[in-house]
One Martini backbone bead per residue (centre of mass of N, CA, C, O) as a GRO file, in nm:
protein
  313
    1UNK     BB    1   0.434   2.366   0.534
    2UNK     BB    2   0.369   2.376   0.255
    3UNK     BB    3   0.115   2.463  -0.016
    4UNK     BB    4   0.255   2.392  -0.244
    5UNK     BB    5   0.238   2.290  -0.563
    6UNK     BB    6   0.528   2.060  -0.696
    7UNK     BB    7   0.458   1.936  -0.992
    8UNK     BB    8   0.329   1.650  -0.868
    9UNK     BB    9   0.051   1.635  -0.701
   10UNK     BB   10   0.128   1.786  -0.413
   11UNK     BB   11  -0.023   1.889  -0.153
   12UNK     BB   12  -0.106   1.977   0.129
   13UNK     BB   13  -0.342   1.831   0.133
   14UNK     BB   14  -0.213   1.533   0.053
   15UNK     BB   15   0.007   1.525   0.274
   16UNK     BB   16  -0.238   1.525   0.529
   17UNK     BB   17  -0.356   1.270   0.446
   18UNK     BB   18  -0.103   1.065   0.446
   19UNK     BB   19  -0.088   1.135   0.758
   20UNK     BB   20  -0.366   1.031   0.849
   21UNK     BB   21  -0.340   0.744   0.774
   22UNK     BB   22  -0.487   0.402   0.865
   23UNK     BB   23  -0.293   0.210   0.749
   24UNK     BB   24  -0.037  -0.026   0.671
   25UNK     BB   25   0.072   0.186   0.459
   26UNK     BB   26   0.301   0.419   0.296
   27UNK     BB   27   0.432   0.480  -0.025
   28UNK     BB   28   0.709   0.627  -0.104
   29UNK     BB   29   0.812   0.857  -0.382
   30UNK     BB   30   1.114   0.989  -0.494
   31UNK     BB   31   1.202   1.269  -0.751
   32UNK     BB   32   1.388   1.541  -0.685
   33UNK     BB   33   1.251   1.567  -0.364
   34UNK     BB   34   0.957   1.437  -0.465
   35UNK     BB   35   0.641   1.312  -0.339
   36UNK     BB   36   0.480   1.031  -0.416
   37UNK     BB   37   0.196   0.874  -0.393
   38UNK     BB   38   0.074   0.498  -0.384
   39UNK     BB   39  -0.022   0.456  -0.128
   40UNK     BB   40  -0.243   0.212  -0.013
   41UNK     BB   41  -0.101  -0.073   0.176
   42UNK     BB   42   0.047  -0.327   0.236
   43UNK     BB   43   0.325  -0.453   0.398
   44UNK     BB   44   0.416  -0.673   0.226
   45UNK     BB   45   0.386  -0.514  -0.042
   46UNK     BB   46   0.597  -0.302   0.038
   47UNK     BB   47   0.817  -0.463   0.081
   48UNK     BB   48   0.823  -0.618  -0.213
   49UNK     BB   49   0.849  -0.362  -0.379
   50UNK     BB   50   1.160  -0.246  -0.249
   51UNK     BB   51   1.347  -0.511  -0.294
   52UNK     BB   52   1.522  -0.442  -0.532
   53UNK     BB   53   1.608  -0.226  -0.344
   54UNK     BB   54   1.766  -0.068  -0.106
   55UNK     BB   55   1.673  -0.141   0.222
   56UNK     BB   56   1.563   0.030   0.495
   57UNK     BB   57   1.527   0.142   0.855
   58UNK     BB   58   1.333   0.289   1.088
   59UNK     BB   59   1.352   0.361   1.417
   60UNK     BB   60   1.191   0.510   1.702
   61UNK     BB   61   1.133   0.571   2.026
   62UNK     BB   62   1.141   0.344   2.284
   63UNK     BB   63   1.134   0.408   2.596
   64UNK     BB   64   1.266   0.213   2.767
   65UNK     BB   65   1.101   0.209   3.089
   66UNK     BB   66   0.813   0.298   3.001
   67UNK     BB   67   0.493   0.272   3.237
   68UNK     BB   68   0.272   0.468   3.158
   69UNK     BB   69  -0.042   0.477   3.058
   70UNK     BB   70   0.033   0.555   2.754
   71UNK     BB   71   0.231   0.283   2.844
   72UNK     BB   72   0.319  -0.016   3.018
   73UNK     BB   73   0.520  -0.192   2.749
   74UNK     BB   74   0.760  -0.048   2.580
   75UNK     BB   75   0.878  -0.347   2.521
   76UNK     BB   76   0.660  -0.492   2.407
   77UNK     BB   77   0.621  -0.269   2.147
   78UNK     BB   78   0.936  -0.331   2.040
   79UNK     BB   79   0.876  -0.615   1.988
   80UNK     BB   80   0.670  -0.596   1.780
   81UNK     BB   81   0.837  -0.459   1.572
   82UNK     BB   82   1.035  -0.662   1.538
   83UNK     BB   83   0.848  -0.900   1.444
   84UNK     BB   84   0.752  -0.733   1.185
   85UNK     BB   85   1.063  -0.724   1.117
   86UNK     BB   86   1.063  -1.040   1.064
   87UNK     BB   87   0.811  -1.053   0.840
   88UNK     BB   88   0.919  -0.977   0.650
   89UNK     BB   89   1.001  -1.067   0.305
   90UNK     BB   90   1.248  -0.849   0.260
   91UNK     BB   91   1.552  -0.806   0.386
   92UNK     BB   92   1.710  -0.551   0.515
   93UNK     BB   93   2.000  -0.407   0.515
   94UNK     BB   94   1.935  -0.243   0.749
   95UNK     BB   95   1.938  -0.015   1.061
   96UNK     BB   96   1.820   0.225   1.201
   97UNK     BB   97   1.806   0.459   1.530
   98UNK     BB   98   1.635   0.802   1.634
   99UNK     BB   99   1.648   0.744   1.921
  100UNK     BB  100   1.539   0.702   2.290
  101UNK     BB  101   1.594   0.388   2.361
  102UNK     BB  102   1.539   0.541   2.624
  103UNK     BB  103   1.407   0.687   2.925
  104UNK     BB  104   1.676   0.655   3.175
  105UNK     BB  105   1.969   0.570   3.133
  106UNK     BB  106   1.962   0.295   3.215
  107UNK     BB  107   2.165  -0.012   3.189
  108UNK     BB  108   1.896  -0.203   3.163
  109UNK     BB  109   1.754  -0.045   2.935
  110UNK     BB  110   1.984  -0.129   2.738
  111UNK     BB  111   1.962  -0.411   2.738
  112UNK     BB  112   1.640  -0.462   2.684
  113UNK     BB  113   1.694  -0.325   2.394
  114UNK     BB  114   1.930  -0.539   2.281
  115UNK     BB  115   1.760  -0.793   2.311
  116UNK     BB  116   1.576  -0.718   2.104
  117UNK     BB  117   1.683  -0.571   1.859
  118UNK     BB  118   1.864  -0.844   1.802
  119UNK     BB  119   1.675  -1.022   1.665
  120UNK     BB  120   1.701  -0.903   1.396
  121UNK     BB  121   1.938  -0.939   1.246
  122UNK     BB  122   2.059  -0.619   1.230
  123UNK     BB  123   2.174  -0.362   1.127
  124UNK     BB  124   2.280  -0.073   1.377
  125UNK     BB  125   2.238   0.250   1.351
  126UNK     BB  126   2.293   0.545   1.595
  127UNK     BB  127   2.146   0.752   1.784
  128UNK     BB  128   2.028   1.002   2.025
  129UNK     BB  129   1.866   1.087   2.272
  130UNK     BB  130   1.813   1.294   2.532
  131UNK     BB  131   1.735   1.011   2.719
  132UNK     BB  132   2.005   0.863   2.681
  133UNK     BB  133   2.164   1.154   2.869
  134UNK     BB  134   2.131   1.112   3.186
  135UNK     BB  135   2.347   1.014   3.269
  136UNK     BB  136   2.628   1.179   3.434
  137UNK     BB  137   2.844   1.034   3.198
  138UNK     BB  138   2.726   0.920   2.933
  139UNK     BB  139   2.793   0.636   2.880
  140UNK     BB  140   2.618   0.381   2.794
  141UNK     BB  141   2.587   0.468   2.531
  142UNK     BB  142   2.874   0.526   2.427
  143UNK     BB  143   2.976   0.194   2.504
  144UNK     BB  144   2.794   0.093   2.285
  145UNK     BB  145   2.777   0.327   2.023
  146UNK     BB  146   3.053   0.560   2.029
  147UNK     BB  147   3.215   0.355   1.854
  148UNK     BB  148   3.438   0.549   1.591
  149UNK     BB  149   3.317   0.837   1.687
  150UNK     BB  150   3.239   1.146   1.711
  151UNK     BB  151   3.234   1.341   2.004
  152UNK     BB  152   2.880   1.254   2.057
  153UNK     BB  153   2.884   1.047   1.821
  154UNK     BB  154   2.918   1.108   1.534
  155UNK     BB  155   2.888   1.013   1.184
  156UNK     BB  156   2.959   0.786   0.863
  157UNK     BB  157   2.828   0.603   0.573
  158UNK     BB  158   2.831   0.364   0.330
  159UNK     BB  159   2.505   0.208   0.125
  160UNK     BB  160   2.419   0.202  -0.188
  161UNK     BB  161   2.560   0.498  -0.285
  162UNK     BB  162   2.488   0.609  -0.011
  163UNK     BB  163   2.543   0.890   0.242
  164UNK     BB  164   2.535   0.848   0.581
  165UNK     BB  165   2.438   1.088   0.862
  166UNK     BB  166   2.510   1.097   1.258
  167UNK     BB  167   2.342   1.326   1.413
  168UNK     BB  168   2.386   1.534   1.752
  169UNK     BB  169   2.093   1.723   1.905
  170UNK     BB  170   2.111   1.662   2.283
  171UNK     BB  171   2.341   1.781   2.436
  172UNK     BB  172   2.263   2.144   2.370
  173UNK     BB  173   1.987   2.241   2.490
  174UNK     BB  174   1.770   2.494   2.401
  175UNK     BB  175   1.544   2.679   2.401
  176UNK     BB  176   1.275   2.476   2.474
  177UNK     BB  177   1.446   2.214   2.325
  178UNK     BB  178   1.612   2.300   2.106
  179UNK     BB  179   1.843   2.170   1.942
  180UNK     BB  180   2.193   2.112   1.887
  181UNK     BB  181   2.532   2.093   1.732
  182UNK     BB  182   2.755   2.295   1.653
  183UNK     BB  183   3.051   2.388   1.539
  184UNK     BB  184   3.214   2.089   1.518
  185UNK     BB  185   3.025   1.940   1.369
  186UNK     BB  186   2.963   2.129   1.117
  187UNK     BB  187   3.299   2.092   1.037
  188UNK     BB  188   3.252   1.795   0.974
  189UNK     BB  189   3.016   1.790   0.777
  190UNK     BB  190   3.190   1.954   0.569
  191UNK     BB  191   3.409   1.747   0.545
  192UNK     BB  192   3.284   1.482   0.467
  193UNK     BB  193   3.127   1.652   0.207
  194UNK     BB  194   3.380   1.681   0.055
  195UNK     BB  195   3.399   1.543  -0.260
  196UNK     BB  196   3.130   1.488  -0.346
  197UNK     BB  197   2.922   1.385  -0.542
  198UNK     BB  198   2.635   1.557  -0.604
  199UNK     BB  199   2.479   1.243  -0.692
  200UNK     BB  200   2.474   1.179  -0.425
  201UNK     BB  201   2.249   1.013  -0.216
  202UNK     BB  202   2.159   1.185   0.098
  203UNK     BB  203   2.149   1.082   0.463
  204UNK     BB  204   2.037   1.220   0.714
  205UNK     BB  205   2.035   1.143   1.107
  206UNK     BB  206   1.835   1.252   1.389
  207UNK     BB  207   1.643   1.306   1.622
  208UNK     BB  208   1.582   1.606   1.602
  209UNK     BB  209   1.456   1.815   1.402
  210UNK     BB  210   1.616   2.020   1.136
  211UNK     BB  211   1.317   2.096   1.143
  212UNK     BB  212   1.069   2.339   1.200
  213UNK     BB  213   0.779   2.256   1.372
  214UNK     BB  214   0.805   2.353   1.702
  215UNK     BB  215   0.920   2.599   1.913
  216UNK     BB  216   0.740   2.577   2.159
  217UNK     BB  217   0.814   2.260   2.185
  218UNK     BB  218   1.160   2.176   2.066
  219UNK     BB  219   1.047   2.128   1.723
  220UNK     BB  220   1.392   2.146   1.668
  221UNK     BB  221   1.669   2.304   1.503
  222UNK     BB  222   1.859   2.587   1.536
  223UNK     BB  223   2.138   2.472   1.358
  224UNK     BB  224   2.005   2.315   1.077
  225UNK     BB  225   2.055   2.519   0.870
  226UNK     BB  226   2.361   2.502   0.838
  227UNK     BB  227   2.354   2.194   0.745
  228UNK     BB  228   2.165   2.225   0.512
  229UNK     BB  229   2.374   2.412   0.355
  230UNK     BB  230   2.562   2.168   0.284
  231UNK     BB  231   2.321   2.006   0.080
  232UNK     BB  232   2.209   2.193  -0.137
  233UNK     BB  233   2.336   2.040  -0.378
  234UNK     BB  234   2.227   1.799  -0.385
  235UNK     BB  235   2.014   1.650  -0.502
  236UNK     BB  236   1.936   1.389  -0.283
  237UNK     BB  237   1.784   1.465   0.042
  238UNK     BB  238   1.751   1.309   0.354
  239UNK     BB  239   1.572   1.343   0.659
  240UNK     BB  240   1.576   1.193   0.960
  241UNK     BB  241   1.366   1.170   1.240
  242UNK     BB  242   1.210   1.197   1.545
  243UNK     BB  243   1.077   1.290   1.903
  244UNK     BB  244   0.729   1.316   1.802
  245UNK     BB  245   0.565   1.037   1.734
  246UNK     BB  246   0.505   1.139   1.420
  247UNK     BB  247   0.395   1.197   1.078
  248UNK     BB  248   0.600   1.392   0.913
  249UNK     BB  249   0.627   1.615   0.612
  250UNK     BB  250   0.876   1.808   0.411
  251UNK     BB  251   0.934   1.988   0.100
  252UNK     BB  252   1.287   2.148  -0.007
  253UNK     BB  253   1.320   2.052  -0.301
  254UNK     BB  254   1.565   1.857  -0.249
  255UNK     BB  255   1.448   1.802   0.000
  256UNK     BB  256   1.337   1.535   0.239
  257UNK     BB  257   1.125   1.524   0.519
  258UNK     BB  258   1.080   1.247   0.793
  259UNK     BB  259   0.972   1.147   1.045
  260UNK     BB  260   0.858   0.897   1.318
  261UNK     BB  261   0.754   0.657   1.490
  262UNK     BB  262   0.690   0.529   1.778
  263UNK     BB  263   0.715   0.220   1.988
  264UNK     BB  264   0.547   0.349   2.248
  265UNK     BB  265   0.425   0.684   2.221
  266UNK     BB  266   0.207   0.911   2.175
  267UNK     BB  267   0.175   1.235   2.034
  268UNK     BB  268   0.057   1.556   2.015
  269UNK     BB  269  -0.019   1.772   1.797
  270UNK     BB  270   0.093   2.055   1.714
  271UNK     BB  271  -0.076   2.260   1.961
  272UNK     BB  272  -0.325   2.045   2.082
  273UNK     BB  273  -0.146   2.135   2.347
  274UNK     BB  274  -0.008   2.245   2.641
  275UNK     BB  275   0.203   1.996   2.599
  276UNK     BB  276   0.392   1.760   2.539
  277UNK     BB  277   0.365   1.423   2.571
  278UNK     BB  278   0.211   1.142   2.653
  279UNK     BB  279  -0.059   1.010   2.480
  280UNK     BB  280  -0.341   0.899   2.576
  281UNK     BB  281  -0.519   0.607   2.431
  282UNK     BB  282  -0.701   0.391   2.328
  283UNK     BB  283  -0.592   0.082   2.334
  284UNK     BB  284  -0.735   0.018   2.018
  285UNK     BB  285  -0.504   0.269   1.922
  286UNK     BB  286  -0.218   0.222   1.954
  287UNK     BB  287  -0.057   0.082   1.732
  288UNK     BB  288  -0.175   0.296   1.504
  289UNK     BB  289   0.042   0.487   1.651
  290UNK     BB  290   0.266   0.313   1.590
  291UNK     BB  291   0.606   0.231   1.395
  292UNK     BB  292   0.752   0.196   1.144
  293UNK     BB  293   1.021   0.221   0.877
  294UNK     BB  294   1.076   0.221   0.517
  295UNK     BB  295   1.329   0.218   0.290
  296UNK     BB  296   1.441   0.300  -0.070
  297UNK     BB  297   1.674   0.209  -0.306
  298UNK     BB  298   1.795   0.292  -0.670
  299UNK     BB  299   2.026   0.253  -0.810
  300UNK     BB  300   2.007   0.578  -1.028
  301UNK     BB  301   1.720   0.696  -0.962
  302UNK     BB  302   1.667   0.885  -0.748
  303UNK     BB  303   1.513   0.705  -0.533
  304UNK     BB  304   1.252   0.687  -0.319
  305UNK     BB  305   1.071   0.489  -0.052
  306UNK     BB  306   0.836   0.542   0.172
  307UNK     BB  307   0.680   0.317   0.460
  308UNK     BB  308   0.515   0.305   0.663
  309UNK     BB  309   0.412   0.116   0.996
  310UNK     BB  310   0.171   0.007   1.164
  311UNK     BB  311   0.141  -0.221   1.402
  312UNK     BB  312  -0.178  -0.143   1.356
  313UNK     BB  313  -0.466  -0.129   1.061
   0.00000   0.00000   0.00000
């Protein structure tokens, strides 16, 4: 993450302050590529301020199936966030979930997570998280997900003036757990975004960050770069992904990158730990560190507003 105010009074400190905020909710506006906090807000009144623009949610790695102590109930806390986005007043457009849906793709625990995120009564585009792709013939995932999708499952689709690609970095991965998109992914998403104008504004998202947050612990995608290639003229960029299971962002130009938290338990900040993986904390405190995350954005304005929302805070 830069350290450099980007000439809209955000620096590094604030950024920092931001992602470890425990309210609930941060409303974040973003204009020309660099996010403004508006500050900390109750989830009800950003869902409120959201409403007149196309407002979307993205959720990420459900891990349904773990039970292990540093959540025994990864279940039971991904119906609480869908019960939390049942609870807002403007219903969103759409649902993302940027992968991890199961924990280790047994056929069971698709059932119940398609059972619980149904509830929402919105459309969900996915992608695939690692955890999706265990079973032998990777099939699970595929045949719920993956129809309609090209290779091992990339799409796009267009929605409120916006054009969102839908990218696969779990397939193969390379040293360390690092992300990989692949040869074909890349002329494909090449191929997609040929023809659309500059003005469009782009939403990738995939699992692994396109963007090298920690590569001692493999999060980051090798070849993210050359992906970023691809839209770096584009005036307004956002990459979602999940994978780390808490909220980090970073601004360079156009592109605005953005984490989400886990619905099911907390990752330990990079570094902060002698390797990834989940991270048990006080009963009283898990809630505040999962939660949903809202997207809003505004035909003509090329702006975005990201509001995380923990379950508890």
């Amino acid at each position: 993450m830069s350290g450099h105010d980007h000439g809209d009074g955000v620096s590094r400190r604030k950024v920092l302050e931001c992602m470890t905020w425990a309210g609930t909710g941060v409303l974040w506006t973003i204009t020309g590529g660099v996010p403004r906090s508006l500050g900390i807000i109750d989830s009800a009144q950003a869902a409120t301020a959201a409403a007149p623009g196309m407002t979307f949610l993205q959720i990420s790695d459900s891990h349904v199936g773990f039970d292990k102590p540093a959540n025994p109930n990864a279940l039971g806390t991904l119906e609480e966030a869908i019960n939390k986005i049942n609870a807002m007043p403007a219903k969103p457009s759409f649902m993302i979930h940027t992968g991890d849906i199961t924990h280790l793709s047994k056929a069971a625990e698709f059932d119940n997570a398609d059972r619980i995120i149904s509830q929402s009564k919105l459309d969900v585009h996915y992608v695939p998280g690692e955890h999706d792709f265990l079973d032998e013939e990777v099939k699970f995932y595929r045949e719920r997900y993956g129809r309609g999708t090209k290779g091992a499952g990339w799409y796009s689709f267009d929605a409120g003036g916006v054009h969102f690609i839908g990218l696969v970095n779990v397939v193969d991965l390379k040293g360390g757990g690092l992300g990989n998109l692949g040869a074909e992914q890349l002329a494909w998403l090449e191929d997609d975004l040929r023809g659309k104008s500059k003005s469009t504004p782009i939403v990738l998202f995939a699992h692994i960050p396109l963007w090298t947050v920690y590569p001692e612990w493999g999060w980051g995608t090798e070849d993210g770069g050359r992906a970023l290639e691809h839209v770096k003229g584009f005036g307004s960029v956002t990459v979602l992904n999940g994978h780390i299971h808490q909220v980090m962002q970073k601004v360079e130009g156009n592109v605005t990158f953005h984490t989400a938290r886990s619905t099911a338990f907390p990752q330990p900040a990079p570094g902060s730990a002698p390797s990834p993986g989940p991270m048990k904390v006080e009963d009283a405190k898990l809630r505040g560190m999962l939660g949903v995350t809202s997207i809003n954005f505004k035909q003509n304005e090329q702006r975005l507003a990201i509001i995380d929302t923990p379950l508890q805070g």
